[in-house]
Amino acid sequence: MVPSRQNAKEEASDTRQKLLAAAIEAFGRRGFDGTSIRDVAKAAGVNIAGIAYHFGGKEQLYRACLDHITEKVRAGLSHHLGLEVAHSSASAREALKDALYGMTRFILATPEVASFIRVVVREQMDPSPAFDILYEKFMEPMHRRLCVLWANATGGDPESEESKIAVFSLLGQVLLFRIARAGALRRMGWREIGERELKALKHQISASIDLLAQSSEMHRR
């Protein structure tokens, strides 16, 4: 029986997704140079010719992985980084808390993010020509949006050095529990990051934003 065009399209999409998942895992663990397309194809259970068919080659596959990561991250964070207008410093502060907590839940409680982070950290430590994909499509827009919320909450300039550093400081609290997960869990005595642990982190995020915002406001008086 000859497969329908729709079935063939679905199979091609499924193959592409399997290759992307296997490649992201491999690139994250072994880096670009340490990953072979043969290993990726084997891990995905796909003929090696499938990589050439769907992506063209190793470099194009890597760029497709970064595109995939940015799309998934943007989709996961879009609800928390909307363009709603904060009408007061208090509402802006609450919007910032909601945004950071939403990011915390997404980054720490979404299983596939672990493999994404390995790739992103490698790009941060040793940027490739493809780093612009990550930076321009989600890193810079995300940080800029949070800076706007921070500035609205504190009365500052969103593009000031102070605002940028403050937002990086707040993001660091979230990212540490993903990037330094093993050490953080052991030190905290946590076996995992579930609802109880997320609630504790939410409380700390809120307290940190209040303290930093108060300090920033007092500094400008």
PDB file of C-alpha atoms in Angstrom:
ATOM      1  CA  MET A   1       0.000   0.000   0.000  1.00  0.00           C
ATOM      2  CA  VAL A   2       1.434   3.371  -1.028  1.00  0.00           C
ATOM      3  CA  PRO A   3       1.511   5.848   1.889  1.00  0.00           C
ATOM      4  CA  SER A   4      -0.599   8.981   1.439  1.00  0.00           C
ATOM      5  CA  ARG A   5       1.021  12.361   1.024  1.00  0.00           C
ATOM      6  CA  GLN A   6      -0.187  13.324   4.495  1.00  0.00           C
ATOM      7  CA  ASN A   7       1.336  10.215   6.065  1.00  0.00           C
ATOM      8  CA  ALA A   8       4.606  10.830   4.258  1.00  0.00           C
ATOM      9  CA  LYS A   9       4.621  14.418   5.511  1.00  0.00           C
ATOM     10  CA  GLU A  10       3.993  13.285   9.094  1.00  0.00           C
ATOM     11  CA  GLU A  11       6.737  10.661   8.880  1.00  0.00           C
ATOM     12  CA  ALA A  12       9.189  13.253   7.554  1.00  0.00           C
ATOM     13  CA  SER A  13       8.295  15.625  10.393  1.00  0.00           C
ATOM     14  CA  ASP A  14       8.684  12.822  12.938  1.00  0.00           C
ATOM     15  CA  THR A  15      12.099  11.908  11.517  1.00  0.00           C
ATOM     16  CA  ARG A  16      13.206  15.531  11.650  1.00  0.00           C
ATOM     17  CA  GLN A  17      12.130  15.857  15.285  1.00  0.00           C
ATOM     18  CA  LYS A  18      13.954  12.657  16.248  1.00  0.00           C
ATOM     19  CA  LEU A  19      17.129  13.934  14.606  1.00  0.00           C
ATOM     20  CA  LEU A  20      16.852  17.310  16.341  1.00  0.00           C
ATOM     21  CA  ALA A  21      16.327  15.710  19.757  1.00  0.00           C
ATOM     22  CA  ALA A  22      19.276  13.334  19.281  1.00  0.00           C
ATOM     23  CA  ALA A  23      21.493  16.115  17.944  1.00  0.00           C
ATOM     24  CA  ILE A  24      20.693  18.531  20.783  1.00  0.00           C
ATOM     25  CA  GLU A  25      21.543  15.814  23.301  1.00  0.00           C
ATOM     26  CA  ALA A  26      24.804  14.982  21.512  1.00  0.00           C
ATOM     27  CA  PHE A  27      25.917  18.580  20.919  1.00  0.00           C
ATOM     28  CA  GLY A  28      25.118  19.439  24.530  1.00  0.00           C
ATOM     29  CA  ARG A  29      27.162  16.560  25.934  1.00  0.00           C
ATOM     30  CA  ARG A  30      30.053  16.403  23.453  1.00  0.00           C
ATOM     31  CA  GLY A  31      30.106  19.763  21.717  1.00  0.00           C
ATOM     32  CA  PHE A  32      30.123  20.432  17.994  1.00  0.00           C
ATOM     33  CA  ASP A  33      33.560  18.966  17.297  1.00  0.00           C
ATOM     34  CA  GLY A  34      32.963  15.902  19.436  1.00  0.00           C
ATOM     35  CA  THR A  35      29.686  15.006  17.738  1.00  0.00           C
ATOM     36  CA  SER A  36      29.469  13.043  14.506  1.00  0.00           C
ATOM     37  CA  ILE A  37      26.425  12.920  12.267  1.00  0.00           C
ATOM     38  CA  ARG A  38      26.754   9.142  12.275  1.00  0.00           C
ATOM     39  CA  ASP A  39      26.299   9.082  16.060  1.00  0.00           C
ATOM     40  CA  VAL A  40      23.315  11.419  15.805  1.00  0.00           C
ATOM     41  CA  ALA A  41      21.648   9.269  13.165  1.00  0.00           C
ATOM     42  CA  LYS A  42      22.251   6.136  15.217  1.00  0.00           C
ATOM     43  CA  ALA A  43      20.829   7.691  18.385  1.00  0.00           C
ATOM     44  CA  ALA A  44      17.772   8.865  16.459  1.00  0.00           C
ATOM     45  CA  GLY A  45      17.304   5.464  14.815  1.00  0.00           C
ATOM     46  CA  VAL A  46      17.461   7.096  11.408  1.00  0.00           C
ATOM     47  CA  ASN A  47      19.530   6.354   8.320  1.00  0.00           C
ATOM     48  CA  ILE A  48      22.496   8.736   8.133  1.00  0.00           C
ATOM     49  CA  ALA A  49      21.249   9.934   4.748  1.00  0.00           C
ATOM     50  CA  GLY A  50      18.300  11.456   6.629  1.00  0.00           C
ATOM     51  CA  ILE A  51      20.548  14.206   7.997  1.00  0.00           C
ATOM     52  CA  ALA A  52      21.600  15.282   4.528  1.00  0.00           C
ATOM     53  CA  TYR A  53      17.991  15.113   3.346  1.00  0.00           C
ATOM     54  CA  HIS A  54      16.514  17.155   6.189  1.00  0.00           C
ATOM     55  CA  PHE A  55      19.378  19.507   7.042  1.00  0.00           C
ATOM     56  CA  GLY A  56      22.137  19.313   4.456  1.00  0.00           C
ATOM     57  CA  GLY A  57      25.063  18.672   6.789  1.00  0.00           C
ATOM     58  CA  LYS A  58      26.438  18.921  10.314  1.00  0.00           C
ATOM     59  CA  GLU A  59      26.709  22.708  10.466  1.00  0.00           C
ATOM     60  CA  GLN A  60      23.172  23.170   9.157  1.00  0.00           C
ATOM     61  CA  LEU A  61      21.953  20.555  11.654  1.00  0.00           C
ATOM     62  CA  TYR A  62      23.610  22.483  14.483  1.00  0.00           C
ATOM     63  CA  ARG A  63      21.999  25.747  13.419  1.00  0.00           C
ATOM     64  CA  ALA A  64      18.649  23.970  13.165  1.00  0.00           C
ATOM     65  CA  CYS A  65      19.146  22.767  16.748  1.00  0.00           C
ATOM     66  CA  LEU A  66      19.685  26.332  17.950  1.00  0.00           C
ATOM     67  CA  ASP A  67      16.607  27.467  16.020  1.00  0.00           C
ATOM     68  CA  HIS A  68      14.619  24.658  17.624  1.00  0.00           C
ATOM     69  CA  ILE A  69      15.831  25.606  21.105  1.00  0.00           C
ATOM     70  CA  THR A  70      14.921  29.265  20.612  1.00  0.00           C
ATOM     71  CA  GLU A  71      11.455  28.387  19.302  1.00  0.00           C
ATOM     72  CA  LYS A  72      10.727  26.099  22.253  1.00  0.00           C
ATOM     73  CA  VAL A  73      12.052  28.570  24.811  1.00  0.00           C
ATOM     74  CA  ARG A  74      10.177  31.496  23.299  1.00  0.00           C
ATOM     75  CA  ALA A  75       6.972  29.447  23.243  1.00  0.00           C
ATOM     76  CA  GLY A  76       7.504  28.393  26.851  1.00  0.00           C
ATOM     77  CA  LEU A  77       8.174  31.931  28.056  1.00  0.00           C
ATOM     78  CA  SER A  78       5.844  33.935  25.813  1.00  0.00           C
ATOM     79  CA  HIS A  79       3.001  33.917  28.339  1.00  0.00           C
ATOM     80  CA  HIS A  80       5.299  35.277  31.046  1.00  0.00           C
ATOM     81  CA  LEU A  81       6.996  37.939  28.934  1.00  0.00           C
ATOM     82  CA  GLY A  82       4.012  39.501  27.241  1.00  0.00           C
ATOM     83  CA  LEU A  83       3.771  43.124  26.219  1.00  0.00           C
ATOM     84  CA  GLU A  84       1.136  44.194  28.713  1.00  0.00           C
ATOM     85  CA  VAL A  85       1.616  47.705  30.054  1.00  0.00           C
ATOM     86  CA  ALA A  86       2.278  48.139  33.769  1.00  0.00           C
ATOM     87  CA  HIS A  87       0.383  51.203  34.943  1.00  0.00           C
ATOM     88  CA  SER A  88       2.281  51.716  38.186  1.00  0.00           C
ATOM     89  CA  SER A  89       5.557  50.782  39.822  1.00  0.00           C
ATOM     90  CA  ALA A  90       3.696  48.325  42.051  1.00  0.00           C
ATOM     91  CA  SER A  91       2.037  46.558  39.112  1.00  0.00           C
ATOM     92  CA  ALA A  92       5.351  46.500  37.234  1.00  0.00           C
ATOM     93  CA  ARG A  93       7.027  44.899  40.241  1.00  0.00           C
ATOM     94  CA  GLU A  94       4.320  42.220  40.401  1.00  0.00           C
ATOM     95  CA  ALA A  95       4.605  41.643  36.649  1.00  0.00           C
ATOM     96  CA  LEU A  96       8.358  41.191  37.058  1.00  0.00           C
ATOM     97  CA  LYS A  97       7.805  38.679  39.867  1.00  0.00           C
ATOM     98  CA  ASP A  98       5.291  36.745  37.760  1.00  0.00           C
ATOM     99  CA  ALA A  99       7.653  36.745  34.780  1.00  0.00           C
ATOM    100  CA  LEU A 100      10.618  35.465  36.765  1.00  0.00           C
ATOM    101  CA  TYR A 101       8.581  32.837  38.547  1.00  0.00           C
ATOM    102  CA  GLY A 102       7.106  31.661  35.254  1.00  0.00           C
ATOM    103  CA  MET A 103      10.623  31.391  33.859  1.00  0.00           C
ATOM    104  CA  THR A 104      11.710  29.483  36.962  1.00  0.00           C
ATOM    105  CA  ARG A 105       8.949  26.918  36.545  1.00  0.00           C
ATOM    106  CA  PHE A 106       9.639  26.517  32.825  1.00  0.00           C
ATOM    107  CA  ILE A 107      13.418  26.235  33.173  1.00  0.00           C
ATOM    108  CA  LEU A 108      13.439  23.949  36.207  1.00  0.00           C
ATOM    109  CA  ALA A 109      10.340  21.812  35.684  1.00  0.00           C
ATOM    110  CA  THR A 110      10.432  21.203  31.909  1.00  0.00           C
ATOM    111  CA  PRO A 111      12.446  17.993  31.280  1.00  0.00           C
ATOM    112  CA  GLU A 112      13.681  18.821  27.770  1.00  0.00           C
ATOM    113  CA  VAL A 113      15.175  22.117  28.977  1.00  0.00           C
ATOM    114  CA  ALA A 114      18.074  20.175  30.547  1.00  0.00           C
ATOM    115  CA  SER A 115      19.421  19.225  27.113  1.00  0.00           C
ATOM    116  CA  PHE A 116      18.781  22.749  25.828  1.00  0.00           C
ATOM    117  CA  ILE A 117      20.795  24.279  28.661  1.00  0.00           C
ATOM    118  CA  ARG A 118      23.845  22.131  27.917  1.00  0.00           C
ATOM    119  CA  VAL A 119      23.961  23.519  24.384  1.00  0.00           C
ATOM    120  CA  VAL A 120      23.304  27.091  25.525  1.00  0.00           C
ATOM    121  CA  VAL A 121      26.027  26.958  28.195  1.00  0.00           C
ATOM    122  CA  ARG A 122      28.559  25.697  25.646  1.00  0.00           C
ATOM    123  CA  GLU A 123      27.652  28.587  23.367  1.00  0.00           C
ATOM    124  CA  GLN A 124      28.006  31.043  26.250  1.00  0.00           C
ATOM    125  CA  MET A 125      31.430  29.712  27.227  1.00  0.00           C
ATOM    126  CA  ASP A 126      32.765  29.352  23.686  1.00  0.00           C
ATOM    127  CA  PRO A 127      30.495  31.163  21.196  1.00  0.00           C
ATOM    128  CA  SER A 128      30.305  29.801  17.673  1.00  0.00           C
ATOM    129  CA  PRO A 129      29.208  31.823  14.620  1.00  0.00           C
ATOM    130  CA  ALA A 130      25.710  30.466  15.334  1.00  0.00           C
ATOM    131  CA  PHE A 131      25.553  32.159  18.757  1.00  0.00           C
ATOM    132  CA  ASP A 132      23.646  35.040  17.176  1.00  0.00           C
ATOM    133  CA  ILE A 133      20.647  32.726  16.780  1.00  0.00           C
ATOM    134  CA  LEU A 134      20.358  32.327  20.533  1.00  0.00           C
ATOM    135  CA  TYR A 135      21.220  35.913  21.376  1.00  0.00           C
ATOM    136  CA  GLU A 136      19.045  37.700  18.841  1.00  0.00           C
ATOM    137  CA  LYS A 137      16.018  35.417  18.993  1.00  0.00           C
ATOM    138  CA  PHE A 138      15.534  35.028  22.726  1.00  0.00           C
ATOM    139  CA  MET A 139      18.393  36.134  25.000  1.00  0.00           C
ATOM    140  CA  GLU A 140      18.445  39.815  24.119  1.00  0.00           C
ATOM    141  CA  PRO A 141      14.651  40.249  23.709  1.00  0.00           C
ATOM    142  CA  MET A 142      13.996  38.431  26.982  1.00  0.00           C
ATOM    143  CA  HIS A 143      16.538  40.502  28.900  1.00  0.00           C
ATOM    144  CA  ARG A 144      15.327  43.735  27.298  1.00  0.00           C
ATOM    145  CA  ARG A 145      11.719  42.973  28.274  1.00  0.00           C
ATOM    146  CA  LEU A 146      12.707  42.256  31.870  1.00  0.00           C
ATOM    147  CA  CYS A 147      14.722  45.490  31.948  1.00  0.00           C
ATOM    148  CA  VAL A 148      11.596  47.412  30.924  1.00  0.00           C
ATOM    149  CA  LEU A 149       9.657  45.841  33.776  1.00  0.00           C
ATOM    150  CA  TRP A 150      12.504  46.580  36.174  1.00  0.00           C
ATOM    151  CA  ALA A 151      12.695  50.212  35.069  1.00  0.00           C
ATOM    152  CA  ASN A 152       8.917  50.623  35.371  1.00  0.00           C
ATOM    153  CA  ALA A 153       9.092  49.160  38.864  1.00  0.00           C
ATOM    154  CA  THR A 154      11.930  51.387  40.033  1.00  0.00           C
ATOM    155  CA  GLY A 155      11.640  54.534  37.941  1.00  0.00           C
ATOM    156  CA  GLY A 156      14.945  53.952  36.206  1.00  0.00           C
ATOM    157  CA  ASP A 157      16.178  53.726  32.626  1.00  0.00           C
ATOM    158  CA  PRO A 158      15.665  50.258  31.078  1.00  0.00           C
ATOM    159  CA  GLU A 159      18.871  50.585  29.074  1.00  0.00           C
ATOM    160  CA  SER A 160      21.034  51.785  31.956  1.00  0.00           C
ATOM    161  CA  GLU A 161      23.909  49.719  33.259  1.00  0.00           C
ATOM    162  CA  GLU A 162      22.161  49.510  36.626  1.00  0.00           C
ATOM    163  CA  SER A 163      18.985  48.021  35.129  1.00  0.00           C
ATOM    164  CA  LYS A 164      20.880  45.480  33.050  1.00  0.00           C
ATOM    165  CA  ILE A 165      22.986  44.303  35.991  1.00  0.00           C
ATOM    166  CA  ALA A 166      19.948  44.098  38.260  1.00  0.00           C
ATOM    167  CA  VAL A 167      18.109  41.874  35.773  1.00  0.00           C
ATOM    168  CA  PHE A 168      21.162  39.660  35.263  1.00  0.00           C
ATOM    169  CA  SER A 169      21.381  39.288  39.038  1.00  0.00           C
ATOM    170  CA  LEU A 170      17.763  38.193  39.242  1.00  0.00           C
ATOM    171  CA  LEU A 171      18.133  35.777  36.331  1.00  0.00           C
ATOM    172  CA  GLY A 172      21.187  34.267  38.002  1.00  0.00           C
ATOM    173  CA  GLN A 173      19.037  33.104  40.909  1.00  0.00           C
ATOM    174  CA  VAL A 174      16.902  31.106  38.498  1.00  0.00           C
ATOM    175  CA  LEU A 175      19.625  29.745  36.252  1.00  0.00           C
ATOM    176  CA  LEU A 176      21.842  28.567  39.105  1.00  0.00           C
ATOM    177  CA  PHE A 177      19.327  25.853  40.022  1.00  0.00           C
ATOM    178  CA  ARG A 178      19.533  24.503  36.474  1.00  0.00           C
ATOM    179  CA  ILE A 179      23.209  25.035  35.613  1.00  0.00           C
ATOM    180  CA  ALA A 180      24.534  24.093  39.076  1.00  0.00           C
ATOM    181  CA  ARG A 181      21.672  21.712  39.793  1.00  0.00           C
ATOM    182  CA  ALA A 182      23.632  18.837  41.362  1.00  0.00           C
ATOM    183  CA  GLY A 183      25.434  21.041  43.879  1.00  0.00           C
ATOM    184  CA  ALA A 184      22.364  23.135  44.639  1.00  0.00           C
ATOM    185  CA  LEU A 185      20.168  20.102  45.286  1.00  0.00           C
ATOM    186  CA  ARG A 186      22.764  18.484  47.525  1.00  0.00           C
ATOM    187  CA  ARG A 187      23.379  21.640  49.527  1.00  0.00           C
ATOM    188  CA  MET A 188      19.643  22.244  49.932  1.00  0.00           C
ATOM    189  CA  GLY A 189      18.972  18.640  50.845  1.00  0.00           C
ATOM    190  CA  TRP A 190      16.436  18.384  48.018  1.00  0.00           C
ATOM    191  CA  ARG A 191      15.963  15.234  45.961  1.00  0.00           C
ATOM    192  CA  GLU A 192      14.214  17.116  43.170  1.00  0.00           C
ATOM    193  CA  ILE A 193      12.650  20.439  42.319  1.00  0.00           C
ATOM    194  CA  GLY A 194       8.931  19.892  42.702  1.00  0.00           C
ATOM    195  CA  GLU A 195       6.046  22.060  43.834  1.00  0.00           C
ATOM    196  CA  ARG A 196       7.352  22.571  47.383  1.00  0.00           C
ATOM    197  CA  GLU A 197      10.787  23.601  46.137  1.00  0.00           C
ATOM    198  CA  LEU A 198       9.310  25.873  43.449  1.00  0.00           C
ATOM    199  CA  LYS A 199       7.206  27.572  46.130  1.00  0.00           C
ATOM    200  CA  ALA A 200      10.349  28.254  48.173  1.00  0.00           C
ATOM    201  CA  LEU A 201      12.101  29.690  45.127  1.00  0.00           C
ATOM    202  CA  LYS A 202       9.066  31.825  44.326  1.00  0.00           C
ATOM    203  CA  HIS A 203       9.220  33.325  47.815  1.00  0.00           C
ATOM    204  CA  GLN A 204      12.928  34.124  47.414  1.00  0.00           C
ATOM    205  CA  ILE A 205      12.428  35.657  43.959  1.00  0.00           C
ATOM    206  CA  SER A 206       9.753  37.945  45.360  1.00  0.00           C
ATOM    207  CA  ALA A 207      11.928  38.963  48.319  1.00  0.00           C
ATOM    208  CA  SER A 208      14.947  39.603  46.094  1.00  0.00           C
ATOM    209  CA  ILE A 209      12.989  41.821  43.715  1.00  0.00           C
ATOM    210  CA  ASP A 210      11.559  43.841  46.612  1.00  0.00           C
ATOM    211  CA  LEU A 211      14.991  44.332  48.200  1.00  0.00           C
ATOM    212  CA  LEU A 212      16.737  45.250  44.957  1.00  0.00           C
ATOM    213  CA  ALA A 213      13.933  47.589  43.926  1.00  0.00           C
ATOM    214  CA  GLN A 214      13.941  49.377  47.291  1.00  0.00           C
ATOM    215  CA  SER A 215      17.710  49.761  47.142  1.00  0.00           C
ATOM    216  CA  SER A 216      17.522  51.132  43.601  1.00  0.00           C
ATOM    217  CA  GLU A 217      14.800  53.617  44.501  1.00  0.00           C
ATOM    218  CA  MET A 218      16.712  54.854  47.563  1.00  0.00           C
ATOM    219  CA  HIS A 219      19.893  55.231  45.520  1.00  0.00           C
ATOM    220  CA  ARG A 220      18.150  57.630  43.104  1.00  0.00           C
ATOM    221  CA  ARG A 221      16.639  59.842  45.804  1.00  0.00           C
TER     222      ARG A 221
END
